[in-house]
Tab-separated table of C-alpha atoms in Angstrom:
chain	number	residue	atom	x	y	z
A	4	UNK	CA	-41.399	27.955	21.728
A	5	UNK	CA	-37.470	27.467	20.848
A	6	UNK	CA	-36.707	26.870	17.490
A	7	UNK	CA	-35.675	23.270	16.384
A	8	UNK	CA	-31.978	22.310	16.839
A	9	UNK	CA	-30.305	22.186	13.271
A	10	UNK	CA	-30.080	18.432	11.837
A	11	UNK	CA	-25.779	17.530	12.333
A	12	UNK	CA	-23.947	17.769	9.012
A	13	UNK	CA	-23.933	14.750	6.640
A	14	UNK	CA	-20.281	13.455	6.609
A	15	UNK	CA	-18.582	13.825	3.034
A	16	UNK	CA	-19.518	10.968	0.976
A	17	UNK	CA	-17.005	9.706	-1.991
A	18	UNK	CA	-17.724	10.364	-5.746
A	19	UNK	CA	-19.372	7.439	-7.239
A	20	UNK	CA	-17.758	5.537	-9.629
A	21	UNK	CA	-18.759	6.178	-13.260
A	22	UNK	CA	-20.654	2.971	-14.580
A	23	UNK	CA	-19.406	3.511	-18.254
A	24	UNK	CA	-17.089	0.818	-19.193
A	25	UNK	CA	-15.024	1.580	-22.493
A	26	UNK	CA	-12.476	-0.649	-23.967
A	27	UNK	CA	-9.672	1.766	-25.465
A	28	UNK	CA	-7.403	0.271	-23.471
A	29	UNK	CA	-7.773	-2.796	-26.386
A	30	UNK	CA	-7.734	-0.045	-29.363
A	31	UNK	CA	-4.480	1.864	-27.691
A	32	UNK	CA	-3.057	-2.137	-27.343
A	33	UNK	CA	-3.685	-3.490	-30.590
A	34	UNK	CA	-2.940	-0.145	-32.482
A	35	UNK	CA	0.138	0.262	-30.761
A	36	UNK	CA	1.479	-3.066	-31.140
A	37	UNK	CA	0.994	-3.015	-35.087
A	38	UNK	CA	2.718	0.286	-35.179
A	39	UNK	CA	5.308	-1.795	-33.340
A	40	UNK	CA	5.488	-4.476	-35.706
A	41	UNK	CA	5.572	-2.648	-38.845
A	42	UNK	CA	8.439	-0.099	-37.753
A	43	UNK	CA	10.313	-3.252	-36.636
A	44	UNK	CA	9.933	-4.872	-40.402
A	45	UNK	CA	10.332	-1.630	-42.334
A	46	UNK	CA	13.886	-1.154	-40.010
A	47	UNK	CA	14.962	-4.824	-40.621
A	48	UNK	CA	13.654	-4.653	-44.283
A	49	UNK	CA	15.712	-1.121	-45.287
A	50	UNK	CA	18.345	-1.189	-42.831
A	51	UNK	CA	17.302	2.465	-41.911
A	52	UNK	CA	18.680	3.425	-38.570
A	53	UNK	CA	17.100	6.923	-38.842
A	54	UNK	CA	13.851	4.262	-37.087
A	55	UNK	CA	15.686	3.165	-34.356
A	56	UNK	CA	13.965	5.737	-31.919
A	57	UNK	CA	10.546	4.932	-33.236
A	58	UNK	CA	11.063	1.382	-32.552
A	59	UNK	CA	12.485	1.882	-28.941
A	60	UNK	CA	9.695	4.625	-27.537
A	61	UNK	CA	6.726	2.499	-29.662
A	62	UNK	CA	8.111	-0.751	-27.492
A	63	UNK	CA	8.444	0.890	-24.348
A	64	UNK	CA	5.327	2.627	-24.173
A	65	UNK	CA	3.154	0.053	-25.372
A	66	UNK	CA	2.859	-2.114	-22.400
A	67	UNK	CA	2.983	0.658	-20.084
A	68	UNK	CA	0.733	2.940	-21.397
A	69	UNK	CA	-1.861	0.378	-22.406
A	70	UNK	CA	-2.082	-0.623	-18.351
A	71	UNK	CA	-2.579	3.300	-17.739
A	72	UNK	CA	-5.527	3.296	-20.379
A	73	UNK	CA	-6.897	0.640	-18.699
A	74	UNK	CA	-7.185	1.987	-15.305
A	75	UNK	CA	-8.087	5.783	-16.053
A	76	UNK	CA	-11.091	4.103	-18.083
A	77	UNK	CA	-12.089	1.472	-15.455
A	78	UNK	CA	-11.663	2.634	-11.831
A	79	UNK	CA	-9.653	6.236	-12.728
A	80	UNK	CA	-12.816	8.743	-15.266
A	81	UNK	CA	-13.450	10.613	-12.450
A	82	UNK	CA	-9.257	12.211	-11.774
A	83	UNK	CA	-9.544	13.538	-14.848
A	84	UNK	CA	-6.812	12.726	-18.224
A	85	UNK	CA	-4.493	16.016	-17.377
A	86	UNK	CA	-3.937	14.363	-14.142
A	87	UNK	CA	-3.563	11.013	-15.169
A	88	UNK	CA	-0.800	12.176	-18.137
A	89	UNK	CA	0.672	14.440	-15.802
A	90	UNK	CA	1.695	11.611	-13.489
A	91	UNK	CA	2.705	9.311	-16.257
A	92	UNK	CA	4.596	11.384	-17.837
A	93	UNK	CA	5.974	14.175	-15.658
A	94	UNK	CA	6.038	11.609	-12.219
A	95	UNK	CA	7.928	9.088	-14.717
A	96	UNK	CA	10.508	11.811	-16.265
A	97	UNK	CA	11.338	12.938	-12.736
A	98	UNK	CA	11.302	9.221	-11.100
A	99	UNK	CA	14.098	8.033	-12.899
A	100	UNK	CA	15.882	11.783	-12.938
A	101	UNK	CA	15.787	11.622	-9.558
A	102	UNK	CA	17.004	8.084	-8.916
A	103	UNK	CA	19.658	8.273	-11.126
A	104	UNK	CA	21.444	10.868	-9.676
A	105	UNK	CA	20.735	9.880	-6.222
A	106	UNK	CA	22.440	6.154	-7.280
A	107	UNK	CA	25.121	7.667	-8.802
A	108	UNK	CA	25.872	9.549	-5.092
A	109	UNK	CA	24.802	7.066	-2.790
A	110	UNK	CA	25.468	3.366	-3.876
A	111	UNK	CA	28.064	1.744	-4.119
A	112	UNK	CA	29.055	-2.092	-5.487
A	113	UNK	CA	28.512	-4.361	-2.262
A	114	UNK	CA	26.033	-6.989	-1.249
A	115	UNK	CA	23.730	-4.605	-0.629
A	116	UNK	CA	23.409	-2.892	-3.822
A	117	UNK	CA	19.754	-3.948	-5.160
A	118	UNK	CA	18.172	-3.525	-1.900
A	119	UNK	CA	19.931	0.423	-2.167
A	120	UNK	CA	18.412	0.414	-5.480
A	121	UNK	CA	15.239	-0.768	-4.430
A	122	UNK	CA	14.670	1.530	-1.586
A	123	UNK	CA	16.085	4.907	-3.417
A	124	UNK	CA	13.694	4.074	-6.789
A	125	UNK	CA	10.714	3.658	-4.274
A	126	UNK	CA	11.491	6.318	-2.214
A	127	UNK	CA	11.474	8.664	-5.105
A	128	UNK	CA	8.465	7.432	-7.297
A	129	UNK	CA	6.457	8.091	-3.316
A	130	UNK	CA	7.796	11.325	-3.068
A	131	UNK	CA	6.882	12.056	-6.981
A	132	UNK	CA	3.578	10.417	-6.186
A	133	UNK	CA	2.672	12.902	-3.359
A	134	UNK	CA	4.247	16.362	-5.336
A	135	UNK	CA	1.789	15.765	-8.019
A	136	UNK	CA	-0.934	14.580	-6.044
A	137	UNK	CA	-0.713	16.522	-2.979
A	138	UNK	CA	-3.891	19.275	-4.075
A	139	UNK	CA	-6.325	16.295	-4.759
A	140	UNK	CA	-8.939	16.710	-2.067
A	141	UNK	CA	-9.603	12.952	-2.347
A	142	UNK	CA	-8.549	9.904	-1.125
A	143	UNK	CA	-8.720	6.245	-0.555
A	144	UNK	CA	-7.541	3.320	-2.044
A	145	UNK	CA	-9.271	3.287	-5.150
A	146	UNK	CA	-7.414	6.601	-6.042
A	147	UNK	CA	-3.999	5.521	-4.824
A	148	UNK	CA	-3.919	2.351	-6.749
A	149	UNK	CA	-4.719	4.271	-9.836
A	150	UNK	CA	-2.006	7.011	-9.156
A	151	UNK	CA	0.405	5.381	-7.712
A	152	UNK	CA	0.430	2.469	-10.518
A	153	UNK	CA	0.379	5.775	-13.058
A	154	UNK	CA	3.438	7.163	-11.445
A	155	UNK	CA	4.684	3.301	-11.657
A	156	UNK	CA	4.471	2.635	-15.493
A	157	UNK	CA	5.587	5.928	-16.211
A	158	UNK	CA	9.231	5.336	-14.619
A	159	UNK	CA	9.367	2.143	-16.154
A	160	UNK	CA	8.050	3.137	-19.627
A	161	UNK	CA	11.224	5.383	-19.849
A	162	UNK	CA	13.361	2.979	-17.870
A	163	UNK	CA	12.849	0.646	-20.359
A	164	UNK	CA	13.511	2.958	-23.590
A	165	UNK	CA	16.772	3.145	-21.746
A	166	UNK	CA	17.379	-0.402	-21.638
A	167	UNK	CA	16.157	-0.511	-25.310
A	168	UNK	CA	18.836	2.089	-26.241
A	169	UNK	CA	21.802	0.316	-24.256
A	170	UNK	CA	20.572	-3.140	-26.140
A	171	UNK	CA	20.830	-1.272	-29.374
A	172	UNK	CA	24.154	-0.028	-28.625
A	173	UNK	CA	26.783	-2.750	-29.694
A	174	UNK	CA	30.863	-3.379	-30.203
A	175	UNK	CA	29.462	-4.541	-33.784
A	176	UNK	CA	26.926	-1.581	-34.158
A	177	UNK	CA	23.059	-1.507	-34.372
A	178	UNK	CA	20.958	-4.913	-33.108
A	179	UNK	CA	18.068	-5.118	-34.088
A	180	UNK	CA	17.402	-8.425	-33.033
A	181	UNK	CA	18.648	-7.421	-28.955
A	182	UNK	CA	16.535	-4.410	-29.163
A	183	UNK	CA	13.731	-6.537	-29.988
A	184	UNK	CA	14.257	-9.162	-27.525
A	185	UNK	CA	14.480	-6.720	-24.884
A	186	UNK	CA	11.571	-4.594	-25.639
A	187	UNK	CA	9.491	-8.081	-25.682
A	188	UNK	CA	11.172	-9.246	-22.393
A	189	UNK	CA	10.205	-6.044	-20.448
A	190	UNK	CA	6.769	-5.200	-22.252
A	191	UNK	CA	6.036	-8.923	-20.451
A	192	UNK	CA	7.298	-8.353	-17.397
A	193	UNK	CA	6.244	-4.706	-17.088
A	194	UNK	CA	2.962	-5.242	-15.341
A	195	UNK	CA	4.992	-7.159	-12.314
A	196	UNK	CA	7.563	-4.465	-11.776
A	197	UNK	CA	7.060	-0.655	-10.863
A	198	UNK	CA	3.502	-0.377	-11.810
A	199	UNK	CA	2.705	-3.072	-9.416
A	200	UNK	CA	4.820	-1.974	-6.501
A	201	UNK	CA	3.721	1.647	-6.605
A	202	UNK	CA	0.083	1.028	-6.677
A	203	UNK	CA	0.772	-1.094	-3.319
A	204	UNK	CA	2.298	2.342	-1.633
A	205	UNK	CA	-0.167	4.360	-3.290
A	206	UNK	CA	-3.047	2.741	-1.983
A	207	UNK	CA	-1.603	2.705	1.427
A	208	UNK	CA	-0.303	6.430	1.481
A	209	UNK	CA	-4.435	7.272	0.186
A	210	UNK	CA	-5.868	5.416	2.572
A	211	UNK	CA	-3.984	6.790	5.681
A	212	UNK	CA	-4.405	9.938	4.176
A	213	UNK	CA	-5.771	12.770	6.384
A	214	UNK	CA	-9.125	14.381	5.946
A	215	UNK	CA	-7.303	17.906	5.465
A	216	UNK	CA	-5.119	16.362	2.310
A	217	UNK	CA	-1.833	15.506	4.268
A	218	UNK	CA	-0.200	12.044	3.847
A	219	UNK	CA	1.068	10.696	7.070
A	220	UNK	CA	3.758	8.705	7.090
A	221	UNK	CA	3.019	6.128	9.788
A	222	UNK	CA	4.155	2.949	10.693
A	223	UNK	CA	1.980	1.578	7.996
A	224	UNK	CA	3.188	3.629	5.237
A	225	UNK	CA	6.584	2.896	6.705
A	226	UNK	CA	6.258	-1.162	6.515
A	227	UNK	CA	4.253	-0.620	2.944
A	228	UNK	CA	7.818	0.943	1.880
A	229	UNK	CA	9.757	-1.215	3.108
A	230	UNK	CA	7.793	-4.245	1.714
A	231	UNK	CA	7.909	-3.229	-1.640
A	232	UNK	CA	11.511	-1.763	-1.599
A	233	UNK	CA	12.532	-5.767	-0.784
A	234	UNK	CA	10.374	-7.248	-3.692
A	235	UNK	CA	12.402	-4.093	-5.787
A	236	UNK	CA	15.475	-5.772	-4.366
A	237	UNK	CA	14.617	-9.020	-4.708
A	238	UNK	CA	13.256	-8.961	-8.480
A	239	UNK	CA	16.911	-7.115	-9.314
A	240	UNK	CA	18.621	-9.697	-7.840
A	241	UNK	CA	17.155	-12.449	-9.062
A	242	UNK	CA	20.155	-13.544	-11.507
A	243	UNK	CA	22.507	-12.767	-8.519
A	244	UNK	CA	20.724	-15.250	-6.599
A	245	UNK	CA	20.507	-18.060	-8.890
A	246	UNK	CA	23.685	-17.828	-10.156
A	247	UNK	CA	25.253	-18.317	-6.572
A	248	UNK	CA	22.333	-21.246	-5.943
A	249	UNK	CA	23.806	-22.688	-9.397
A	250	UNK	CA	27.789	-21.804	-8.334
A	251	UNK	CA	27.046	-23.830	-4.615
A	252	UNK	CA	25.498	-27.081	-6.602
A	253	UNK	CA	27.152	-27.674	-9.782
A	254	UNK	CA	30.927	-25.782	-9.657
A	255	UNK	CA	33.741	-27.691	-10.506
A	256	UNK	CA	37.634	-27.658	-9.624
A	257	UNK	CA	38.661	-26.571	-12.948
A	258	UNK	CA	35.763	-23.331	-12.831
A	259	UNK	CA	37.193	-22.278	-9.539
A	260	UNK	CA	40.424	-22.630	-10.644
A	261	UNK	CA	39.816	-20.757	-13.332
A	262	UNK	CA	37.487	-17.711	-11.177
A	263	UNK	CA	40.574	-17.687	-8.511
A	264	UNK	CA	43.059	-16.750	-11.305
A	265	UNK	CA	40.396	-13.519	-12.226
A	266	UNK	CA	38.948	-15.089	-15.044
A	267	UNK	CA	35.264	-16.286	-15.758
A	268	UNK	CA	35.022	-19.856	-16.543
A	269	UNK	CA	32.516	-20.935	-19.401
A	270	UNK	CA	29.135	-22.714	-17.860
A	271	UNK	CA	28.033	-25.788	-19.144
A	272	UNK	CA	24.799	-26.652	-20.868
A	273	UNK	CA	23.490	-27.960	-17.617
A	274	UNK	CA	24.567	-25.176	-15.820
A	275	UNK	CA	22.725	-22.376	-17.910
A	276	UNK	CA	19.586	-24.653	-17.803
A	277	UNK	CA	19.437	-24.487	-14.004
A	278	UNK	CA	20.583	-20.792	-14.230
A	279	UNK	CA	17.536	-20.740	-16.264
A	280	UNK	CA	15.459	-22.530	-14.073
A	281	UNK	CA	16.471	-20.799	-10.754
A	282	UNK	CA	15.813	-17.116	-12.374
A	283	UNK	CA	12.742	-17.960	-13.767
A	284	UNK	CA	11.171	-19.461	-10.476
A	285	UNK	CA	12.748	-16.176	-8.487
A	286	UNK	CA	11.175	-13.989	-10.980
A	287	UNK	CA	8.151	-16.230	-10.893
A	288	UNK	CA	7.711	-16.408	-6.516
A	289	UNK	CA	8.048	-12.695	-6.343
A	290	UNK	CA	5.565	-11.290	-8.518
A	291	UNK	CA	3.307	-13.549	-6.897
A	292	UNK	CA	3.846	-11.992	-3.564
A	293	UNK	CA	3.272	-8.900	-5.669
A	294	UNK	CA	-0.114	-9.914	-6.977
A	295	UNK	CA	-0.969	-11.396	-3.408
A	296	UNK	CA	-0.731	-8.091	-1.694
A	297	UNK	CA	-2.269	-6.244	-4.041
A	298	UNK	CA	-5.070	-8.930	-4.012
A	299	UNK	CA	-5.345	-8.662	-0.086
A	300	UNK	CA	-5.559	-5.049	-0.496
A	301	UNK	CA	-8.076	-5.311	-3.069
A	302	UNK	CA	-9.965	-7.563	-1.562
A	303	UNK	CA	-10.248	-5.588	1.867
A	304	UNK	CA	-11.259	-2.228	-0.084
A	305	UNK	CA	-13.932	-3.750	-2.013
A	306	UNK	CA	-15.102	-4.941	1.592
A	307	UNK	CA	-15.121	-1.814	3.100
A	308	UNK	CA	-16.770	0.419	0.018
A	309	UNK	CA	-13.508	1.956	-1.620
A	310	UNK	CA	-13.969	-0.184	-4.584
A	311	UNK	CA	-17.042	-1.510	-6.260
A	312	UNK	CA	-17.376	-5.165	-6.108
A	313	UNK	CA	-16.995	-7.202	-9.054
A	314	UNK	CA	-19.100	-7.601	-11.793
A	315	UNK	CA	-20.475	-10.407	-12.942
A	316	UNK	CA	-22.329	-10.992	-16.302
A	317	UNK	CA	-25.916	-11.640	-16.271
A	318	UNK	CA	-27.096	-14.954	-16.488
A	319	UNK	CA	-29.780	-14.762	-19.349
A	320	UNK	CA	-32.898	-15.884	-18.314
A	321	UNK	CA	-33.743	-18.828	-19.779
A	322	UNK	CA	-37.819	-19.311	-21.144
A	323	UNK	CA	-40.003	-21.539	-19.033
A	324	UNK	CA	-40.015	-25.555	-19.932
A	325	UNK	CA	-42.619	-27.114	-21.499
A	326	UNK	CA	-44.237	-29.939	-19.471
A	327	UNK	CA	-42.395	-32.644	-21.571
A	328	UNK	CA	-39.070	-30.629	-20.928
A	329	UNK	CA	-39.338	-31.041	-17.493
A	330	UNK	CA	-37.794	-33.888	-15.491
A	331	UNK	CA	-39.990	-36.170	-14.451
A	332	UNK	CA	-39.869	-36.621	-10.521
A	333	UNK	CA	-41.350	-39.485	-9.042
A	334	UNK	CA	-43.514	-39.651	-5.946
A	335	UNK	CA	-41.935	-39.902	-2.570
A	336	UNK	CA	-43.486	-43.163	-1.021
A	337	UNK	CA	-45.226	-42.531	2.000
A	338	UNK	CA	-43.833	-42.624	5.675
A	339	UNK	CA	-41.094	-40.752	4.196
């Protein structure tokens, strides 16, 4: 009698999700921005300069680091912290290394400046994205949002400690009131920018990823870039754009005039409240075509098993009704 064929092997299945939910994200968040707060009034209140750099990495970091919390805690325990810092920090130092110097080479002041700037930053926060990740044997799009939106708010936390330190900077010395109105601008808009657009890419480069490890770069991954590099381009040029929309509608003789002799005319009070306006809606329309990819992406991996649906809270059940609680229903006449 031959012996039994061997059952076929059992195809790898994915590490399930952990189903502890903790809430440091909130502790790291409120912590954080109290630090914040009270180097900002001890700076203000002594006039001690020496503080400057506390106030600039606390304010860049908060936002940014918060949103990693967050994610490593929630959909991220099972990559492990040394991964998750090492991509924040290490994927965000080299990030904006890397795209400085390869703006300072490459661009140059046209028309098409942002969208260079948009598709050099991206490129480089992928290719960080895949150095540091390229020995994880898994994949999906679970793990790429998580990665890729690490790699994300790490360039931007030290992009914007940059941005702090040039708003510091003045012809009159120290500002503490522009550092503080920038670090408040971008902590709001951080979670629309890099994070977002990298977690896009990163959940497309995981789940095209091969079942050796190697990242393909198909025509998928390809369009995925290319999306994202135009909301980059678009988000930078926001102000470009509305100023020119504001320029076409309102512009007077005297303001051309005055821009055709080399000189920048003075806008009115309308003028800045429709420069306003314009900005604000730009900034506005694309981080909701942000939000809506991610959400279609989302939304598709939660229907195919890569992320766990959502939860819901319990309804508590409710004890049964007395007989006089209940409504009283009359009796259906008859024939009916």
């Amino acid at each position: 009698m031959s012996a039994a064929a061997a059952p076929p092997p059992r195809p790898p299945q994915r590490p399930p999700l952990p189903d502890t939910r903790t809430h440091r994200w909130r502790t790291c968040f409120l912590v954080g921005l109290a630090l914040w707060a009270a180097s900002v009034a001890v700076t203000y209140w002594t006039g001690n300069h020496t503080l400057v750099p506390t106030v600039v990495l606390l304010g860049s970091f908060l936002v940014p680091g918060s949103f990693v919390v967050w994610a490593h805690e929630r959909y991220g325990q099972d990559l492990g912290t040394d991964r998750i810092v090492a991509c924040f920090a290490v994927g965000g130092v080299i990030g904006v290394l890397g795209a400085s110097l390869l703006e300072y080479y490459l661009l140059r002041s046209s028309v098409w400046l942002y969208l260079g700037v948009g598709l050099i930053e991206e490129a480089v926060k992928a290719w960080v994205l895949i150095l540091l990740t390229r020995r994880i044997p898994a994949g999906g799009v679970r793990v790429g949002l998580v990665l890729g939106a690490t790699v994300g708010f790490g360039f931007a936390a030290f992009e914007s400690a940059g941005y702090a330190f040039n708003a510091v900077l003045t012809e009159h010395g120290y500002s503490l009131r522009d550092l503080v109105s920038t670090e408040i601008l971008r902590g709001i808009l951080t979670p629309l920018g890099h994070g977002l657009w990298t977690a896009i890419l990163g959940a497309v480069l995981f789940h095209e990823r091969r079942g050796d490890g190697r990242f393909r770069l198909n025509l998928r991954v390809l369009l995925t870039f290319l999306g994202v590099s135009v909301l980059h381009a678009l988000w930078d040029s926001t102000h470009g754009i509305a100023t020119w929309i504001v320029g076409r509608l309102t512009e007077t003789r005297w303001q051309r005039a005055v821009f055709d002799l080399g000189y920048l005319p003075d806008p009115t009070r309308d003028q800045v409240a429709l420069f306003t306006l314009f900005s604000t809606l730009g900034l506005v329309l694309v981080s909701c075509l942000g939000l809506g990819w991610l959400g279609l992406i989302v939304h598709r991996a939660r229907r195919e098993g890569d992320l766990p649906p959502r939860r819901t809270r319990p309804r508590p059940q409710q004890p049964p009704l007395e007989p006089h609680q209940r409504w009283y229903r009359p009796p259906s006449p008859p024939g009916t």
